[in-house]
Each structure stands twice: as C-alpha cells, then as structure tokens.
Short mmCIF file of C-alpha atoms in Angstrom, two decimals:
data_model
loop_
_atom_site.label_atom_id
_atom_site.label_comp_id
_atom_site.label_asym_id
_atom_site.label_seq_id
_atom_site.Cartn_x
_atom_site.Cartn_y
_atom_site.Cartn_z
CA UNK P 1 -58.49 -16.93 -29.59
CA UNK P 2 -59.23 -13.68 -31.43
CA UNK P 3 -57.18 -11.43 -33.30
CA UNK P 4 -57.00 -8.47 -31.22
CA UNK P 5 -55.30 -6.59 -34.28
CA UNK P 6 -58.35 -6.80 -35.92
CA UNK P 7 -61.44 -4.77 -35.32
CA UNK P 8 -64.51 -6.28 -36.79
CA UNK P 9 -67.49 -3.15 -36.79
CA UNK P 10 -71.31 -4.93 -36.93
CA UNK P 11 -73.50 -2.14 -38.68
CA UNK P 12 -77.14 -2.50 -37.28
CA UNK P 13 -80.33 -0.38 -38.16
CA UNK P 14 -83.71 0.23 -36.31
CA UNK P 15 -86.59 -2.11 -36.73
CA UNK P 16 -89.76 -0.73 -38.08
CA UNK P 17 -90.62 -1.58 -34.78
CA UNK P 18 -88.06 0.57 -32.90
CA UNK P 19 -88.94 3.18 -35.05
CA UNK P 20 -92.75 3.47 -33.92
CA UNK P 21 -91.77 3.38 -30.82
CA UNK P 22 -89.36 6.10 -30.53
CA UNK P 23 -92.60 8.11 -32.28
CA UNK P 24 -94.97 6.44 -30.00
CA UNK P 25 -92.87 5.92 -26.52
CA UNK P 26 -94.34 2.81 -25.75
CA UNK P 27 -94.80 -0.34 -27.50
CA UNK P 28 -98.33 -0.77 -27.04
CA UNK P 29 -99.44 2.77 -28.17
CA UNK P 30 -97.40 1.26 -31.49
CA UNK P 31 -99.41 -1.59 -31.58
CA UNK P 32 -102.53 0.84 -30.50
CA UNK P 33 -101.26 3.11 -33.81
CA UNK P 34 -100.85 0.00 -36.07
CA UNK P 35 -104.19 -1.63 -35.40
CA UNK P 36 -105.97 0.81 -35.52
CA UNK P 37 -105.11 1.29 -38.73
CA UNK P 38 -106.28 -2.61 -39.33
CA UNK P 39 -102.76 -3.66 -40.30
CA UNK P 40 -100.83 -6.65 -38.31
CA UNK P 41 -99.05 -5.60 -35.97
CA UNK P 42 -97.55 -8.95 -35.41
CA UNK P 43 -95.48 -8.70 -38.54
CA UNK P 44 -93.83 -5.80 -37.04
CA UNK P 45 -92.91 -7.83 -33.61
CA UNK P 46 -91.76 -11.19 -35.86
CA UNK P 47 -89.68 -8.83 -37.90
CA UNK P 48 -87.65 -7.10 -34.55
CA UNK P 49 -87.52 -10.58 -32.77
CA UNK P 50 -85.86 -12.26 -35.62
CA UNK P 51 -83.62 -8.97 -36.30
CA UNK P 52 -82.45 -8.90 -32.50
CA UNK P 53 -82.05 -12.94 -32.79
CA UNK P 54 -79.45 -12.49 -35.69
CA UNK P 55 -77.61 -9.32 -33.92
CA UNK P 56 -77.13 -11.61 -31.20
CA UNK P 57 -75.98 -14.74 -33.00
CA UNK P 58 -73.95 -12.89 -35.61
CA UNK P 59 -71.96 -10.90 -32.66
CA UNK P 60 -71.12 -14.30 -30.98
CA UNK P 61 -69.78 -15.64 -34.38
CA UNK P 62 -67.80 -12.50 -34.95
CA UNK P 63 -66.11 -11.79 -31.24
CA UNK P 64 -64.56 -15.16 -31.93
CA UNK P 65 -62.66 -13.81 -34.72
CA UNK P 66 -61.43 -9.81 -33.47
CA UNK P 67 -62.16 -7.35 -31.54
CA UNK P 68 -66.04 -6.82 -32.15
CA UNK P 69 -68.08 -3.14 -31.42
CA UNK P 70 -71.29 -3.11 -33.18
CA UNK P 71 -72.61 0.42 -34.54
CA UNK P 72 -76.30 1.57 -35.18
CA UNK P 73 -76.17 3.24 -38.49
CA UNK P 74 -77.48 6.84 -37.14
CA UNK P 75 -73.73 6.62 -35.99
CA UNK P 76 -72.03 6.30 -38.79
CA UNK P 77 -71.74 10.32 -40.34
CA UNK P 78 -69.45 10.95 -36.98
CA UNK P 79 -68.22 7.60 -36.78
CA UNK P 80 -64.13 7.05 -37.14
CA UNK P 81 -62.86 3.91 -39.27
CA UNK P 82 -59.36 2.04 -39.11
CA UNK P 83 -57.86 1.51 -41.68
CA UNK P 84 -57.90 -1.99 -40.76
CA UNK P 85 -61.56 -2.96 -39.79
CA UNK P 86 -63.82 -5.08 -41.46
CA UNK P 87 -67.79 -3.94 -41.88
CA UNK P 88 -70.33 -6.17 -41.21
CA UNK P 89 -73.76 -4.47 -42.75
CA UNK P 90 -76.74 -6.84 -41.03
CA UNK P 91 -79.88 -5.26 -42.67
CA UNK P 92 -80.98 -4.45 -46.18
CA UNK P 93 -79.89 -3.28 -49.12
CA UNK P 94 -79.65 0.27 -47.91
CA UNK P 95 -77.54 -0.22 -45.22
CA UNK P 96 -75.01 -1.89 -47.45
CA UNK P 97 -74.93 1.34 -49.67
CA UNK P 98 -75.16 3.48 -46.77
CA UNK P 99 -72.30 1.96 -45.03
CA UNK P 100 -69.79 2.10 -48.30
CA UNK P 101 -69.97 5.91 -48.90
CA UNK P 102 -68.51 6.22 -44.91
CA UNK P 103 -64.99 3.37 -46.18
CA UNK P 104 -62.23 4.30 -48.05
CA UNK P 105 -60.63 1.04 -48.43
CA UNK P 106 -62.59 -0.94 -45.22
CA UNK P 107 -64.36 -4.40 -46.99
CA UNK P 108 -68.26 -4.55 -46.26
CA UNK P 109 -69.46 -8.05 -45.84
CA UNK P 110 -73.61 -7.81 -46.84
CA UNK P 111 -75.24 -10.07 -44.81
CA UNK P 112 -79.25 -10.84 -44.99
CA UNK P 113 -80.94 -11.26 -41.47
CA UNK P 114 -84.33 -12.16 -43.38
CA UNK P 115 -84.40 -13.84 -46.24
CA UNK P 116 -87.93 -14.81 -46.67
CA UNK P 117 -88.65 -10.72 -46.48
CA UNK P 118 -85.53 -9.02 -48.37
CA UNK P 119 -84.54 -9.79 -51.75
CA UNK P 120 -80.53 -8.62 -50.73
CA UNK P 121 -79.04 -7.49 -53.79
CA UNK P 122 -76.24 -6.45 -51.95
CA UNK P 123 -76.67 -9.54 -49.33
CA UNK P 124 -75.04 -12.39 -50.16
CA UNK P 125 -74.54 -14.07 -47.07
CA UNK P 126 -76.55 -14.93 -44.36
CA UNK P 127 -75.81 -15.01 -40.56
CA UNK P 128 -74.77 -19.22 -40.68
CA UNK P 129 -71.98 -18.02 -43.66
CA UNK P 130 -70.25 -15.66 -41.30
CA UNK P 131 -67.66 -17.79 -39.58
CA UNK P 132 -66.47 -18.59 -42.92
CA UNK P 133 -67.04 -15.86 -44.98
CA UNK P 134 -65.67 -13.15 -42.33
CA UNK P 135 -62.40 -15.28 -41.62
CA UNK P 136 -61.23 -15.11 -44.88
CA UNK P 137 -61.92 -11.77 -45.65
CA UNK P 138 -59.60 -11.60 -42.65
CA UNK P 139 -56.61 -13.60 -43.82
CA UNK P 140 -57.12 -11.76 -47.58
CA UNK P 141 -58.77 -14.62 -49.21
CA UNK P 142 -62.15 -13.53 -50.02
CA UNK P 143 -63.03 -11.83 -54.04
CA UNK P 144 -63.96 -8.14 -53.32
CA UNK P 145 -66.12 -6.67 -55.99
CA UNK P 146 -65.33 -2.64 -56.28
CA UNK P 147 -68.31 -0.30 -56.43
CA UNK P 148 -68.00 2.57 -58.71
CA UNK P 149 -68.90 5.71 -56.55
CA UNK P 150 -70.29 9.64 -56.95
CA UNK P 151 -69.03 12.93 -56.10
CA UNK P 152 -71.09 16.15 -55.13
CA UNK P 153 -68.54 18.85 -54.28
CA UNK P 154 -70.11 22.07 -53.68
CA UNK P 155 -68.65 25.52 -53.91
CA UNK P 156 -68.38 26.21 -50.02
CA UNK P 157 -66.14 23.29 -49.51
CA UNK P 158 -68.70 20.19 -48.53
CA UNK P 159 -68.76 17.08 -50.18
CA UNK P 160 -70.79 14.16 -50.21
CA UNK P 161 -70.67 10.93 -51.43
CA UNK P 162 -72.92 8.26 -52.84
CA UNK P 163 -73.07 4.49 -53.96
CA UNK P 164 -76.67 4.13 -55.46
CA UNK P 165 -77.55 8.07 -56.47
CA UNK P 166 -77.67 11.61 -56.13
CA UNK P 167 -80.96 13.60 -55.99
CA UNK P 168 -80.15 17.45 -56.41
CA UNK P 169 -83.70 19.59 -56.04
CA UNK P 170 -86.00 20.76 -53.75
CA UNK P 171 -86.52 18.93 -50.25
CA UNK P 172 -89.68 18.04 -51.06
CA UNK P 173 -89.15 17.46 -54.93
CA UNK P 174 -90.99 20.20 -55.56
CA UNK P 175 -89.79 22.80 -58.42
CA UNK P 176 -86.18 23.38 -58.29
CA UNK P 177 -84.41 25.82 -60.39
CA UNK P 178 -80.97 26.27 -61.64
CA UNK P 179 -78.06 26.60 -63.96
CA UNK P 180 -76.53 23.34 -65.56
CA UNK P 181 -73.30 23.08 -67.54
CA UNK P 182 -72.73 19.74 -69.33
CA UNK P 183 -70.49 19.07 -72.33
CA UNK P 184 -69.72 22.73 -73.52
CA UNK P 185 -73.57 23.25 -73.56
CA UNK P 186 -74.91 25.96 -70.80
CA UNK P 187 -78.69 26.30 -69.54
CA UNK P 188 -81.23 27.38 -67.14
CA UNK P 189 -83.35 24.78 -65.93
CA UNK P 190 -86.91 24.13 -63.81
CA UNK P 191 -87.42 20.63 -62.91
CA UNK P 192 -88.66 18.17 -60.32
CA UNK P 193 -84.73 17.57 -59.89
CA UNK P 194 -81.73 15.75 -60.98
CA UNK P 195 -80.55 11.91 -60.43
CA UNK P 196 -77.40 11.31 -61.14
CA UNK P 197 -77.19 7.29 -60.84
CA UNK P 198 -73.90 4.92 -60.33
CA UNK P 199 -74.05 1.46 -61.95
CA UNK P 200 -75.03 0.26 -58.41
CA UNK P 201 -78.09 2.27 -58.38
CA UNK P 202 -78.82 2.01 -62.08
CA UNK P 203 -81.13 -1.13 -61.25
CA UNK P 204 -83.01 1.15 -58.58
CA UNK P 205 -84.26 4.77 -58.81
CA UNK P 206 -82.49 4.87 -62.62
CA UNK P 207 -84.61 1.94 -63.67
CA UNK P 208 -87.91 3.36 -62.69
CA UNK P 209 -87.13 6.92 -64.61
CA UNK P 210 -85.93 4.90 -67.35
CA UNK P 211 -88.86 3.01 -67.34
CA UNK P 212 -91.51 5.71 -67.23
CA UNK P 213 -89.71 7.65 -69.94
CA UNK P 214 -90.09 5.31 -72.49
CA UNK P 215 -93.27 3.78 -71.91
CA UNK P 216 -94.13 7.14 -72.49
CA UNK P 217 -92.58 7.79 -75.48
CA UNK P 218 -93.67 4.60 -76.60
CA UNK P 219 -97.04 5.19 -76.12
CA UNK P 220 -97.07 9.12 -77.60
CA UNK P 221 -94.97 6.97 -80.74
CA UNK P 222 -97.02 4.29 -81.48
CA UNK P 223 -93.82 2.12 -80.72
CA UNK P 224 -92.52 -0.10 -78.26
CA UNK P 225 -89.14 0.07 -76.16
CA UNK P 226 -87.45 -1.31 -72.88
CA UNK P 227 -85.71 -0.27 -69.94
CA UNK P 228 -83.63 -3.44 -69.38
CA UNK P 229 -80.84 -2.59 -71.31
CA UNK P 230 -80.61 0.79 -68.75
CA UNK P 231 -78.46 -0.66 -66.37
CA UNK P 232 -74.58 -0.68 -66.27
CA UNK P 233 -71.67 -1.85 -64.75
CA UNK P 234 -71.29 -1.84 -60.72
CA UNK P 235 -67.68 -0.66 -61.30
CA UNK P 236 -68.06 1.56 -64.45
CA UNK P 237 -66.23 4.80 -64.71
CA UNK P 238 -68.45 6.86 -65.45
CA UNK P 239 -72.34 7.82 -64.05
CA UNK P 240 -75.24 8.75 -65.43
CA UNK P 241 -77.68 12.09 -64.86
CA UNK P 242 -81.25 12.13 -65.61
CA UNK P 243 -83.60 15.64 -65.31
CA UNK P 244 -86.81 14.63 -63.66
CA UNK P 245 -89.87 16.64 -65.72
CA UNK P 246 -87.97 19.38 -67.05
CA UNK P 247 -90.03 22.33 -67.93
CA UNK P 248 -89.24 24.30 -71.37
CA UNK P 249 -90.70 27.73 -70.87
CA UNK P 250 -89.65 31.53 -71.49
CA UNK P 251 -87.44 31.63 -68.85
CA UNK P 252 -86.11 27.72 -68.64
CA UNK P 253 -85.08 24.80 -71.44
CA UNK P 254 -84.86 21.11 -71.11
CA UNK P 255 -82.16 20.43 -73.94
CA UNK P 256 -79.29 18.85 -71.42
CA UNK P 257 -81.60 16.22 -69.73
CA UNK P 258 -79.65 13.27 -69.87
CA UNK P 259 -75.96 11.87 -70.35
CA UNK P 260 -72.81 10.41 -68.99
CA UNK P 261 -70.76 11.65 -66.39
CA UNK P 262 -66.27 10.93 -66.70
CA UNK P 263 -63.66 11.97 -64.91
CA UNK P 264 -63.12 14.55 -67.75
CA UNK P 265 -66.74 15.66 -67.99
CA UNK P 266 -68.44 16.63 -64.81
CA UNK P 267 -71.99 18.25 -64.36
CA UNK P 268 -71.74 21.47 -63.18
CA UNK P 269 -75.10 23.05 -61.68
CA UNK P 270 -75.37 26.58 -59.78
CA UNK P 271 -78.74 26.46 -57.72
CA UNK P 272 -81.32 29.20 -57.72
CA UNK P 273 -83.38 27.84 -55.38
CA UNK P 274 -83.88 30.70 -52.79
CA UNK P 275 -84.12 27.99 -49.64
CA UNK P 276 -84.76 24.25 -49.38
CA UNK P 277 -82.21 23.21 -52.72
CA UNK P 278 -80.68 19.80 -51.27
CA UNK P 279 -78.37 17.22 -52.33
CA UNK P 280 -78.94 14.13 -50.70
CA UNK P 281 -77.61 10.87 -51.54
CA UNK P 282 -78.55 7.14 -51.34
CA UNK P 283 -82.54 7.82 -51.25
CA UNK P 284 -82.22 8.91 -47.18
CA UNK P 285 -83.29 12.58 -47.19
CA UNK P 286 -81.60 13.12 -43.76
CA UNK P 287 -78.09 12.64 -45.07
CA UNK P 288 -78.18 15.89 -47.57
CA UNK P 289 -76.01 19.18 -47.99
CA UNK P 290 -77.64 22.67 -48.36
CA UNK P 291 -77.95 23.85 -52.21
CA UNK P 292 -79.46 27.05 -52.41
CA UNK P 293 -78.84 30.02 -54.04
CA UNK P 294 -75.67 30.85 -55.55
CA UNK P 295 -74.17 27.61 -54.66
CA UNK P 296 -72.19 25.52 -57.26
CA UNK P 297 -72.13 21.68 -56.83
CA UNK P 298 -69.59 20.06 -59.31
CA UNK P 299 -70.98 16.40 -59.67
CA UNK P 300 -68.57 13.52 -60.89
CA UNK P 301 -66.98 10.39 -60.24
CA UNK P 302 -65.39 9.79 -57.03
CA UNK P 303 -62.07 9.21 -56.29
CA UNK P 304 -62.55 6.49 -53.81
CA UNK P 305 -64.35 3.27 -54.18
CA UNK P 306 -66.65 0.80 -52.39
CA UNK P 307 -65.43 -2.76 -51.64
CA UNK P 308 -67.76 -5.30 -51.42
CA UNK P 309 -67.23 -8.38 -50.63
CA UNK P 310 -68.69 -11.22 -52.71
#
C-alpha cells in the first residue's frame, strides 16, 4: 500500500518534439519544418516516444510508494513544496539543476530516461533503479550529496538562486556596463558579462571560459597550460566570478576580472545598463531578474543548499 504521508513530485520537461509543435501547431508541419531542413525527423519522434514510455513506467513505480503528482518544469517558479516531498527530476542534466534552486531541504533523485543520448552528470539512476532507490530515500537510508548554491540579491528586494551559474549582462550578451566592488577594490566595468560559477557548474560554462583563457594566453606566451585543474568542489563554500572580455578603455578597467566569492566577501555590482541588464541563472534565459540602471545585485553564497541524492 502507499504511504499517503508521503508526496512523491515527478519533474518532467518538453520533448524537442513538444516544443516544435507548440511553435508549429501540428506535428506534421514539425516534421514539414525539420525535413525541410534535411535533418531526421525520426530522431525527434524516437526521442518523445521513449521520454513518454519512461514518464509512464516511472509514475507506475512511484504511485506504489506515496502519493504521486507529476509537474512539467514550466511549473515549477509558482509551484509550492512540502516540506516532506521527494523530487523525482526525469530529464537531463538541466532539469536536475533547475529543480534544486526551487528545494530548501526536499531530496532530488536524478534519474536518466536516455542513456544512450545523455551523458547525466547529475543522473545516476535510471527508471529500473527507482523502486529501490526512491524507497530508501523514503525510509532515510539513501547518501545525499549537498550542492553548494549562489545568491543574487538585488537592491529592490528580488532574489534568485542558482546551482550551476549566474550570468549578470545584457540579454543578449551584448555590452553591459557597470560598477563592481570586490575585495576593497572599486571599478567601472564594460564587458560581455559576468559568470559567477558554483562547484556544480565549474565543469560546465566555467570550464569553457577557463579553457579559452588560457589557450589564449598560452598561445600569446609561447607556453602551455590547462583548464582541468579549474574545477572545484560540488559542496565548496565559496564560488567563483569570471568577467567575460572586459574592455580597458578611458572610461572602463578590467583589473577585478576574476576571484573567489565567501560568505565574508561578496561581489557587489551596480548596473548601468539603461534597459535589458539581466541576471539569469542556470543557462535558461527565461528564468532572469531585471538589472538595469541603478540597481545593486549583491552576489554570494547562498544560505540554503541542494540535496542530491547519490
């Protein structure tokens, strides 16, 4: 019989299929769009088949053990927690990290409805492991890992969280403009934007700036150096900001371009962007705050973090 004290929430996402279709209406002007373009559009149906096929057989594994209501992640800004539940992210890495920043204390089970296509960092189980996997995390008996989050509180009030990164710029990444404060040292900036990365997201989005900096550097130097060593603890307590081209000109500087974020040294940043400045976190440009002019965003590590299940 299940537990009816506890609520198990199934976090879904659209198919790439679903997607055309809500652009398209139909699903053969998708396929008309696809092919027409001379890619497969077969890939795209084998992908939502198998998707739906694991939303159904991962719902009948988990209504055995609670009370089940499954959630399609453009729910999940309005969406209300218990304290209680248990998350179930069925999708890729991104949903994982999208989920998290939603929890306080809620354990996210990652599970991989496609191996053969997703890598799944963040996945470690697949559909077949749930009766097991989810059960114990139940009765308390499963290791949680705990993700090391970031903070964006701006002036006004808002505050948003993430679990891979920050981006603070233009919508658009084109030249942003504004104040930073970092470390006692005070300047005015024009860049392509900031990153500030978590040691969750400082194998993604950190790697590749890290990576382009110094081959770079290496090549302008005549030496050699690597990126691997970039990457840092999941639960680490601090983060780390990078500046993304920063311009040094009569009006800007690029001295404060990269560091380390603690809970006793924030990043302080006061936007002159006259419309467009964004935060956004996570890589998904829809989930954002407004940063334009005047605004002050106070960037550090968050209070709360993510619990993953391993």
């Amino acid at each position: 019989m299940p537990d009816t004290e506890s609520k198990i929430i199934l976090v879904t996402r659209r198919t790439r299929l679903e997607e055309l279709v809500a652009q398209y209406n139909t699903v053969e002007q998708a396929r008309f769009y696809i092919e027409h373009l001379g890619a497969d559009f077969s890939d795209y149906q084998r992908e939502h088949d198998l998707y739906q096929r694991r939303i159904r057989e991962a719902s009948a594994t988990l209504a055995q053990l609670g009370r089940l209501q499954t959630l399609p992640r453009d729910f999940l800004p309005n969406f209300i927690f218990g304290p209680r539940d248990t998350v179930v992210a069925l999708g890729q890495d991104g949903l994982v990290a999208n989920t998290m920043k939603y929890l306080e204390t809620q354990p996210v089970i990652g599970v991989n409805p496609d191996p053969d296509r997703w890598d799944g960092v963040l996945l470690p189980f697949q559909v077949q492991d749930l009766k097991r996997v989810a059960a114990e995390v139940l009765r308390g008996r499963r290791p949680i890992e705990t993700i090391t989050m970031a903070r964006a509180e701006l002036s006004d009030g808002q505050v948003l969280h993430a679990v891979n990164d920050l981006f603070i710029g233009v919508r658009g990444h084109t030249s942003a403009r504004y104040d930073v404060e970092f470390g006692g040292m005070q300047e005015r900036q024009s860049s392509c934007g900031i990153i500030v990365s978590t040691g969750l997201g400082s194998t993604g989005w950190f790697k590749s700036i890290v990576t382009g900096a110094v081959g770079i550097a290496g090549q302008i130097l005549g030496k050699r150096f690597s990126a691997e060593e970039a990457a840092f603890p999941r639960d680490a307590d601090y983060l780390v900001f990078s500046v993304r081209e920063p311009f040094p000109s009569r009006t800007s500087s690029a001295n404060i371009v990269f560091g380390q974020i603690t809970a006793g040294q924030p990043l302080t940043l006061v936007s002159g962007m006259a419309d467009n400045g964004v935060i956004f976190s996570d890589g998904i440009e829809q989930d954002f705050v407004q940063f334009n002019a005047g605004m002050r965003a106070v960037i550090g590590v968050a209070d709360k973090r993510g619990h993953l299940v391993i």
